mmCIF file of C-alpha atoms and ligand atoms in Angstrom:
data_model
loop_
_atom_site.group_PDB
_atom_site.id
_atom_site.type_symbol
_atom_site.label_atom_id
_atom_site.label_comp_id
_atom_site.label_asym_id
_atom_site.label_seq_id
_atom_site.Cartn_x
_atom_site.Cartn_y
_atom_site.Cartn_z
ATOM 1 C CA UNK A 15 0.859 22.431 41.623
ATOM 2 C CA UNK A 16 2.698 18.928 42.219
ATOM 3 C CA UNK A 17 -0.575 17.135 41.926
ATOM 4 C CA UNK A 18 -1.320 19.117 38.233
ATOM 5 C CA UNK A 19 2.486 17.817 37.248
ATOM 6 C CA UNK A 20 1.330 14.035 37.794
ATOM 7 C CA UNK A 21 -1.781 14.110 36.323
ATOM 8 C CA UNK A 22 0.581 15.733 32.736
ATOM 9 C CA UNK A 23 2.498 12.741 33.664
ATOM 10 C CA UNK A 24 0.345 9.978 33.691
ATOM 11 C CA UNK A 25 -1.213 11.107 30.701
ATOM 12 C CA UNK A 26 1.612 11.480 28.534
ATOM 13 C CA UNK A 27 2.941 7.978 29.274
ATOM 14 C CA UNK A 28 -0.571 6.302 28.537
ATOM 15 C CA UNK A 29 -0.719 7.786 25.404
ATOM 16 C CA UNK A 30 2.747 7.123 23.947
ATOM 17 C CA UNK A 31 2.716 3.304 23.564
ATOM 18 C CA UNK A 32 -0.618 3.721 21.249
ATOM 19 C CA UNK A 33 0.613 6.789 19.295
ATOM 20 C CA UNK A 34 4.514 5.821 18.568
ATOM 21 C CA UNK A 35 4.869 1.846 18.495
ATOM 22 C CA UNK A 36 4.806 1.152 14.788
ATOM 23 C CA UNK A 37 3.325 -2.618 14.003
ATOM 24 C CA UNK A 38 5.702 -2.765 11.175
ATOM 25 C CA UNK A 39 9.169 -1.463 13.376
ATOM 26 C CA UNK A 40 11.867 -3.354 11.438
ATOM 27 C CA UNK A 41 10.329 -1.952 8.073
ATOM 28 C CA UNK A 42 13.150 -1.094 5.841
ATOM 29 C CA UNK A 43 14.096 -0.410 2.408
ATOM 30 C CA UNK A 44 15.629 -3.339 0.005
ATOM 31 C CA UNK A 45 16.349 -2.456 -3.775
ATOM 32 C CA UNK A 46 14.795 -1.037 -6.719
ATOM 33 C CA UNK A 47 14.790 -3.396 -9.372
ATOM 34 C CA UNK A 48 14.961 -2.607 -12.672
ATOM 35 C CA UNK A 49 15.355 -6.312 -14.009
ATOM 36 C CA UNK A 50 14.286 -9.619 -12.611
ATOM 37 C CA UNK A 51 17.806 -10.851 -11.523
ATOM 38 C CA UNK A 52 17.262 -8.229 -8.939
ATOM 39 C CA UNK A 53 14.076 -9.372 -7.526
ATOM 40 C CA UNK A 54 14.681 -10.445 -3.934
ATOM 41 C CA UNK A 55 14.752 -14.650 -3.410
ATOM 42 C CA UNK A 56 10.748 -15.619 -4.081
ATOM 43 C CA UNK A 57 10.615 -17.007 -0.351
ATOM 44 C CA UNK A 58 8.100 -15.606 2.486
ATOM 45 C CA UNK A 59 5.229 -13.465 1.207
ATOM 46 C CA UNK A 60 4.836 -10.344 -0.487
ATOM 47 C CA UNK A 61 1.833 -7.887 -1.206
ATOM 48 C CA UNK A 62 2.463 -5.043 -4.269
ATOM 49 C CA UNK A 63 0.846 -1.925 -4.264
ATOM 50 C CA UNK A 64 0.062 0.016 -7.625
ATOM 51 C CA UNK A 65 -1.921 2.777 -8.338
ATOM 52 C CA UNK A 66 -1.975 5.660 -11.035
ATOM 53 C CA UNK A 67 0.427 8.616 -9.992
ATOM 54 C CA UNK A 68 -0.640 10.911 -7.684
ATOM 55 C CA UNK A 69 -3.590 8.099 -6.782
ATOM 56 C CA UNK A 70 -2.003 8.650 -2.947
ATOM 57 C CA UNK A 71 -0.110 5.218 -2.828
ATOM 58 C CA UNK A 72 3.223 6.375 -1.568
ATOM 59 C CA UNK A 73 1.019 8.374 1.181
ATOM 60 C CA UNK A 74 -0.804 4.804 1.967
ATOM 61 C CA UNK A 75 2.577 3.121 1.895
ATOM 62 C CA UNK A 76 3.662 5.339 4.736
ATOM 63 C CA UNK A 77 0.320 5.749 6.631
ATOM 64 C CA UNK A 78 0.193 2.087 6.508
ATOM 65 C CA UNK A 79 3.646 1.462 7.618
ATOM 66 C CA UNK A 80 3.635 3.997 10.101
ATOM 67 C CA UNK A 81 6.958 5.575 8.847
ATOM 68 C CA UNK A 82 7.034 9.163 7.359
ATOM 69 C CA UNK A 83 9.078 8.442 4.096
ATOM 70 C CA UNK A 84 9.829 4.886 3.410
ATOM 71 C CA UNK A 85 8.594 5.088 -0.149
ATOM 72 C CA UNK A 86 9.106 8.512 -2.023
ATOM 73 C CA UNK A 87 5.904 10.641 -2.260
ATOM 74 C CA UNK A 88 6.560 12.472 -5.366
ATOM 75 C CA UNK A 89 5.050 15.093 -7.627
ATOM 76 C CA UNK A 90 6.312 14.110 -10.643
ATOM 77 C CA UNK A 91 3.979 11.561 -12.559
ATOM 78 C CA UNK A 92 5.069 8.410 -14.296
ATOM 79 C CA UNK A 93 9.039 9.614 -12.800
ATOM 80 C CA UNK A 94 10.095 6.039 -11.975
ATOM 81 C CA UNK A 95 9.478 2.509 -13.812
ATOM 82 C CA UNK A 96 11.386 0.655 -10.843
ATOM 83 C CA UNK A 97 9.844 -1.917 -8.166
ATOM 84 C CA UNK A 98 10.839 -0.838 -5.158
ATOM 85 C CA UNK A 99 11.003 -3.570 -2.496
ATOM 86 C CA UNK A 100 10.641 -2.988 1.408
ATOM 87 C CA UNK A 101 11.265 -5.867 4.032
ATOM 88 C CA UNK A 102 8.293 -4.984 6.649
ATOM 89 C CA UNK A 103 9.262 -8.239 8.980
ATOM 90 C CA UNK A 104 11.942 -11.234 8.007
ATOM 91 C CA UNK A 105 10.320 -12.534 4.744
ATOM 92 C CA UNK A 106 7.925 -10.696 4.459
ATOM 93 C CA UNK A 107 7.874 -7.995 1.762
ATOM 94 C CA UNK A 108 6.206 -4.754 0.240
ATOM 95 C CA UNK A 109 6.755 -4.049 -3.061
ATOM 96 C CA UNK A 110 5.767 -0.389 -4.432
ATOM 97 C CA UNK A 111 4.696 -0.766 -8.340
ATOM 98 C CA UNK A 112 4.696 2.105 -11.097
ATOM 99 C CA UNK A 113 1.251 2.728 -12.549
ATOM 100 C CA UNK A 114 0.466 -0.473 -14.283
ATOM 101 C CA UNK A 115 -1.769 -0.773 -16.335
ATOM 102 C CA UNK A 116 -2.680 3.331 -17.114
ATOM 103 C CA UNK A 117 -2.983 4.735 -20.656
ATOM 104 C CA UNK A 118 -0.514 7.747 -19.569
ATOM 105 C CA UNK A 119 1.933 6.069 -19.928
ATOM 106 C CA UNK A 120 4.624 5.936 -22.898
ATOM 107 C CA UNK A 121 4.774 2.791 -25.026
ATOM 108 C CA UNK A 122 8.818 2.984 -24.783
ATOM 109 C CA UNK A 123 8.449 2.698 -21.123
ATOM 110 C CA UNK A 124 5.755 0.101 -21.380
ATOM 111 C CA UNK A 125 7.934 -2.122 -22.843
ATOM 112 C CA UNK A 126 10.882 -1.372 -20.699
ATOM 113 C CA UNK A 127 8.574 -2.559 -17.592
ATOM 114 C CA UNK A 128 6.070 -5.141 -18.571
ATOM 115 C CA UNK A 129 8.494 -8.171 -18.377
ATOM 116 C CA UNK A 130 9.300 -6.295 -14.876
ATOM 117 C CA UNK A 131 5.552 -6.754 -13.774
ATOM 118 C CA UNK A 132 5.278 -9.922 -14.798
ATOM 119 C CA UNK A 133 7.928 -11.603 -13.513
ATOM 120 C CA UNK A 134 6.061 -10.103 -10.174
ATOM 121 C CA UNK A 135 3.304 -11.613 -10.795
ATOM 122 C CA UNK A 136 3.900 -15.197 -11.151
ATOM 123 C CA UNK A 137 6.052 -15.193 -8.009
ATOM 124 C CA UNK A 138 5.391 -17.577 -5.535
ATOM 125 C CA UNK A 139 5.572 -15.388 -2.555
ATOM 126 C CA UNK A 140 3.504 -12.761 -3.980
ATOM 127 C CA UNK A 141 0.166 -13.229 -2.060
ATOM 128 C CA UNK A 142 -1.800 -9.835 -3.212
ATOM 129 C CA UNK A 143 -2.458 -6.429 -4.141
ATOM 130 C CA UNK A 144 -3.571 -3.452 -2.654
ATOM 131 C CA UNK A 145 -4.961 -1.247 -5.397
ATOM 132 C CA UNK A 146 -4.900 2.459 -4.639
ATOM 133 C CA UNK A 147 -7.464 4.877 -6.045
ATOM 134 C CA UNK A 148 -8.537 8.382 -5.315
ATOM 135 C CA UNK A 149 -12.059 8.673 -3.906
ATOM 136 C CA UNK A 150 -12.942 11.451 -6.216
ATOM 137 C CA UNK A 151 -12.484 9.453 -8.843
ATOM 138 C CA UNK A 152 -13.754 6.524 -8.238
ATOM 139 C CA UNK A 153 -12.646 2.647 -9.524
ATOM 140 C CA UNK A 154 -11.941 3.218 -13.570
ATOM 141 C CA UNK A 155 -11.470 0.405 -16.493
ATOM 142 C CA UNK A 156 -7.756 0.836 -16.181
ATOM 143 C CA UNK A 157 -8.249 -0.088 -12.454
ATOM 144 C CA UNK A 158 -10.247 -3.145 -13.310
ATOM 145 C CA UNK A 159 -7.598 -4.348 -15.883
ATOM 146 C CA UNK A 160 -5.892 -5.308 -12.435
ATOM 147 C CA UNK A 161 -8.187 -7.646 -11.272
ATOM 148 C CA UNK A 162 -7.896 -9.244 -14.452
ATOM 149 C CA UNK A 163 -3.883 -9.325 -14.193
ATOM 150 C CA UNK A 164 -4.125 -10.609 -10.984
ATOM 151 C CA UNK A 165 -3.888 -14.559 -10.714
ATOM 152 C CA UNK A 166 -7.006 -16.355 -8.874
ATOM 153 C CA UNK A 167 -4.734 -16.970 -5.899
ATOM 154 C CA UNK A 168 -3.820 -13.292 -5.436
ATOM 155 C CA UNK A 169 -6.335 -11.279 -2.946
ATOM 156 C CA UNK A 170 -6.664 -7.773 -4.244
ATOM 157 C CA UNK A 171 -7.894 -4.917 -1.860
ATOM 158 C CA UNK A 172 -9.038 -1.616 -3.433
ATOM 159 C CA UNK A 173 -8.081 1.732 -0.660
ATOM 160 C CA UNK A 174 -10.314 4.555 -1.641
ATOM 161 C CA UNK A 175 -8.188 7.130 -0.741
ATOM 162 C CA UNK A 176 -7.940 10.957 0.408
ATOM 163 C CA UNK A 177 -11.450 10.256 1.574
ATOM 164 C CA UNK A 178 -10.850 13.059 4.055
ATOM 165 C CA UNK A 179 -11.752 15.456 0.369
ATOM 166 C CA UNK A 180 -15.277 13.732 0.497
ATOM 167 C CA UNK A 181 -18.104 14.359 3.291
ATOM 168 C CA UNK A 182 -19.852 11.249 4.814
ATOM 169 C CA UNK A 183 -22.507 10.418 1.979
ATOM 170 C CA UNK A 184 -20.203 10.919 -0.801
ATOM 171 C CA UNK A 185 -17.502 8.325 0.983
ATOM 172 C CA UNK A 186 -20.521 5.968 1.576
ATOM 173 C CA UNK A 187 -21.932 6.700 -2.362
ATOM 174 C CA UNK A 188 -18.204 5.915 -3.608
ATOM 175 C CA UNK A 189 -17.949 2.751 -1.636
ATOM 176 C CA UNK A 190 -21.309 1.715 -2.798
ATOM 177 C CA UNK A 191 -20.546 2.375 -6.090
ATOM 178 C CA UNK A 192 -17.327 0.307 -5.971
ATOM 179 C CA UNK A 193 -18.790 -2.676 -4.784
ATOM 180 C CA UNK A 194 -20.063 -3.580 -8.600
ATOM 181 C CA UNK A 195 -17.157 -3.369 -10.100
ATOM 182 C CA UNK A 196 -15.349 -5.586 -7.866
ATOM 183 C CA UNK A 197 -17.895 -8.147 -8.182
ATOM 184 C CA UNK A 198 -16.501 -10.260 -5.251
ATOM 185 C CA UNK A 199 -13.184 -10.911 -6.440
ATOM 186 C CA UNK A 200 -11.387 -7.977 -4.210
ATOM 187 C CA UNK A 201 -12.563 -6.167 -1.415
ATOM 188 C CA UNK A 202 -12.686 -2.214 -0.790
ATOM 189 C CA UNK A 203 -12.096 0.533 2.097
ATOM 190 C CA UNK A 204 -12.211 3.883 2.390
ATOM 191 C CA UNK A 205 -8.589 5.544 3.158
ATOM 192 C CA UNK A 206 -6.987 8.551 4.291
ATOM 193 C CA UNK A 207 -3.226 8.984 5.009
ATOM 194 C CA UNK A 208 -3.522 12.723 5.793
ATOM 195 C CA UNK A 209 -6.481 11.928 8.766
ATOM 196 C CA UNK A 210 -5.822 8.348 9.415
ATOM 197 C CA UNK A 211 -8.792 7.186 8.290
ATOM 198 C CA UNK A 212 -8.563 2.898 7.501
ATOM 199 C CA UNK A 213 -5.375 3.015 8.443
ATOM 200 C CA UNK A 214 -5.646 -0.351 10.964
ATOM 201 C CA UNK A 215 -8.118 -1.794 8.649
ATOM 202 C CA UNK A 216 -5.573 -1.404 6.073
ATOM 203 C CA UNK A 217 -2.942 -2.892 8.504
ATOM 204 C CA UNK A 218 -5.244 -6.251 9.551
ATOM 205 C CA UNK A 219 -5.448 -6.837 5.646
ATOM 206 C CA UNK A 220 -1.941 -6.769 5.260
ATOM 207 C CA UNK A 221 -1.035 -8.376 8.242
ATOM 208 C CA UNK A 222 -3.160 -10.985 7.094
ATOM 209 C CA UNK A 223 -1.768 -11.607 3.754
ATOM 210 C CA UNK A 224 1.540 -11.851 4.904
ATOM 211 C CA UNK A 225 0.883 -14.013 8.219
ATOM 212 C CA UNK A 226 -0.866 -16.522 6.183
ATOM 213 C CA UNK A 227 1.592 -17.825 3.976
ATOM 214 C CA UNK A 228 4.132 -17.873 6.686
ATOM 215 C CA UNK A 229 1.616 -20.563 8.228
ATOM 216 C CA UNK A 230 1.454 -22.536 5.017
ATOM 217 C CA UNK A 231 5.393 -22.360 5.058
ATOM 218 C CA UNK A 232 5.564 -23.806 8.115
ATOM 219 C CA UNK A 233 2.932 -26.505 7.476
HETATM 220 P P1 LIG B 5 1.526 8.858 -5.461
HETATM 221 O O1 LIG B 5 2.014 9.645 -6.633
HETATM 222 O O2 LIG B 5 0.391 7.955 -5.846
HETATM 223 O O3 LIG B 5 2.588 8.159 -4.683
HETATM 224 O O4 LIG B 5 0.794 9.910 -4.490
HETATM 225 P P2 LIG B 5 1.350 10.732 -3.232
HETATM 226 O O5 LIG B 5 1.293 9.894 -2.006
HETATM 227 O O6 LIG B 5 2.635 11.387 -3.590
HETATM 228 O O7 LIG B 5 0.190 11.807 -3.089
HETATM 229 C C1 LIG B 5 -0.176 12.633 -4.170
HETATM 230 C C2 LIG B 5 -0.800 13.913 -3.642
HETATM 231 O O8 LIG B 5 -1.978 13.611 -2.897
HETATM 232 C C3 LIG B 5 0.125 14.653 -2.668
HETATM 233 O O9 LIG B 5 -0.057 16.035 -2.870
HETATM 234 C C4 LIG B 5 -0.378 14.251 -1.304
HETATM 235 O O10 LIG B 5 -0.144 15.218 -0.318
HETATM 236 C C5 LIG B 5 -1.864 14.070 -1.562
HETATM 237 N N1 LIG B 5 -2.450 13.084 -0.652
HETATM 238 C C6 LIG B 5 -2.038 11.814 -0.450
HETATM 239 N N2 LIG B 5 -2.801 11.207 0.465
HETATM 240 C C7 LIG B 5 -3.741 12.104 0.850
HETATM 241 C C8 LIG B 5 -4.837 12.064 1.779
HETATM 242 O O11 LIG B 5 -5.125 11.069 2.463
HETATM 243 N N3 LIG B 5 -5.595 13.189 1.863
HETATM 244 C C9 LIG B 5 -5.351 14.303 1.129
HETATM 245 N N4 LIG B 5 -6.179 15.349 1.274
HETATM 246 N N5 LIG B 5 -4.317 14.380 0.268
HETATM 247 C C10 LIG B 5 -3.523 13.298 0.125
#
């Protein structure tokens, strides 16, 4: 009986530093801007993530994050034309985009937010995009109008997500079928939030992004 109770133990203590230790800990919200002036200061590095509504991203934002609701998942499309801003380590930023870019969306409210998007864009500190796209549906034109409004210094990584919907040859037929489209300027993964699924690969990317122009900073 005592020696079962240790074993339990032992177990449970191994496990919880792998399961519970989130690699972005200090993440926190910062401000939803809905002008420029409230951008935070351009210094450190930043990575935006857009997709269509209901693509997943909020989902990714979390999974990636490791934090059940930092963004908002939310079931109403198109409901907010704010960037959202999260500090995931001192100067270093996420920054949660409204659908850029889709036709859905209602030319009042495309005016309202363009200057929004591209004041993001030319910011110094912003260093990439992660692109979010449901693996059902596969990359689109509206989706490849990003790589075109990202600068040539921005790294752009396309998450297939919800892949957990797909079995093994249609993940590896949608990732296949991606490649094309991306013609070497971004790179692509297959996500899911709900089974974990790319989660770290998601994490090295970036990680990566954001370490990197801390080093040039300091250079
Ligand atoms: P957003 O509108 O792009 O922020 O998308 P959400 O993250 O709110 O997700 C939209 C819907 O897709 C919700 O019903 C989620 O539960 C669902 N969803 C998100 N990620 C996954 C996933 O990895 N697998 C599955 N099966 N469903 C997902």
């Amino acid at each position: 009986m005592r020696g079962r109770r240790i074993v339990h133990y032992r177990r449970a203590s191994a496990l919880l530093p792998l399961e519970h230790v989130s690699r972005f800990h200090q993440a926190r919200f910062l401000i939803s801007a809905a002008a420029p002036a409230q951008f935070p200061p351009d210094v450190g590095a930043e990575v935006a993530f857009v997709g269509r509504s209901n693509s997943g991203k909020s989902s990714a934002i979390n999974a990636i994050v490791q934090r059940r609701a930092l963004a908002r998942t939310s079931k109403t499309p198109g409901r907010t034309r704010l960037l959202n801003f999260f500090e995931l380590a001192p100067l270093k930023r996420l920054v949660d985009l409204p659908g850029y870019g889709y036709a859905n969306v209602p030319e009042v409210e495309r005016r309202a937010w363009l200057p929004l998007i591209d004041a993001l864009r030319t910011r110094a500190s912003l260093k990439g995009l992660f692109v979010i796209v449901d693996s059902r549906r596969g990359l689109t034109s509206a989706d490849e109008g990003l790589l075109e409004w990202a600068l040539p210094a921005h790294h752009v990584h396309v998450l297939l997500s919800k892949a957990d919907k797909l079995n093994h040859g249609e993940a590896a037929a949608v990732l296949r079928a991606a490649a094309p489209m991306l013609s070497g300027r971004a790179t692509a993964q297959l996500f899911s939030a709900l089974k974990g699924t790319g989660v770290a690969q998601a994490q090295d990317t970036l990680e990566a992004w954001l370490a990197c122009s801390i080093i040039e900073k300091g250079s």
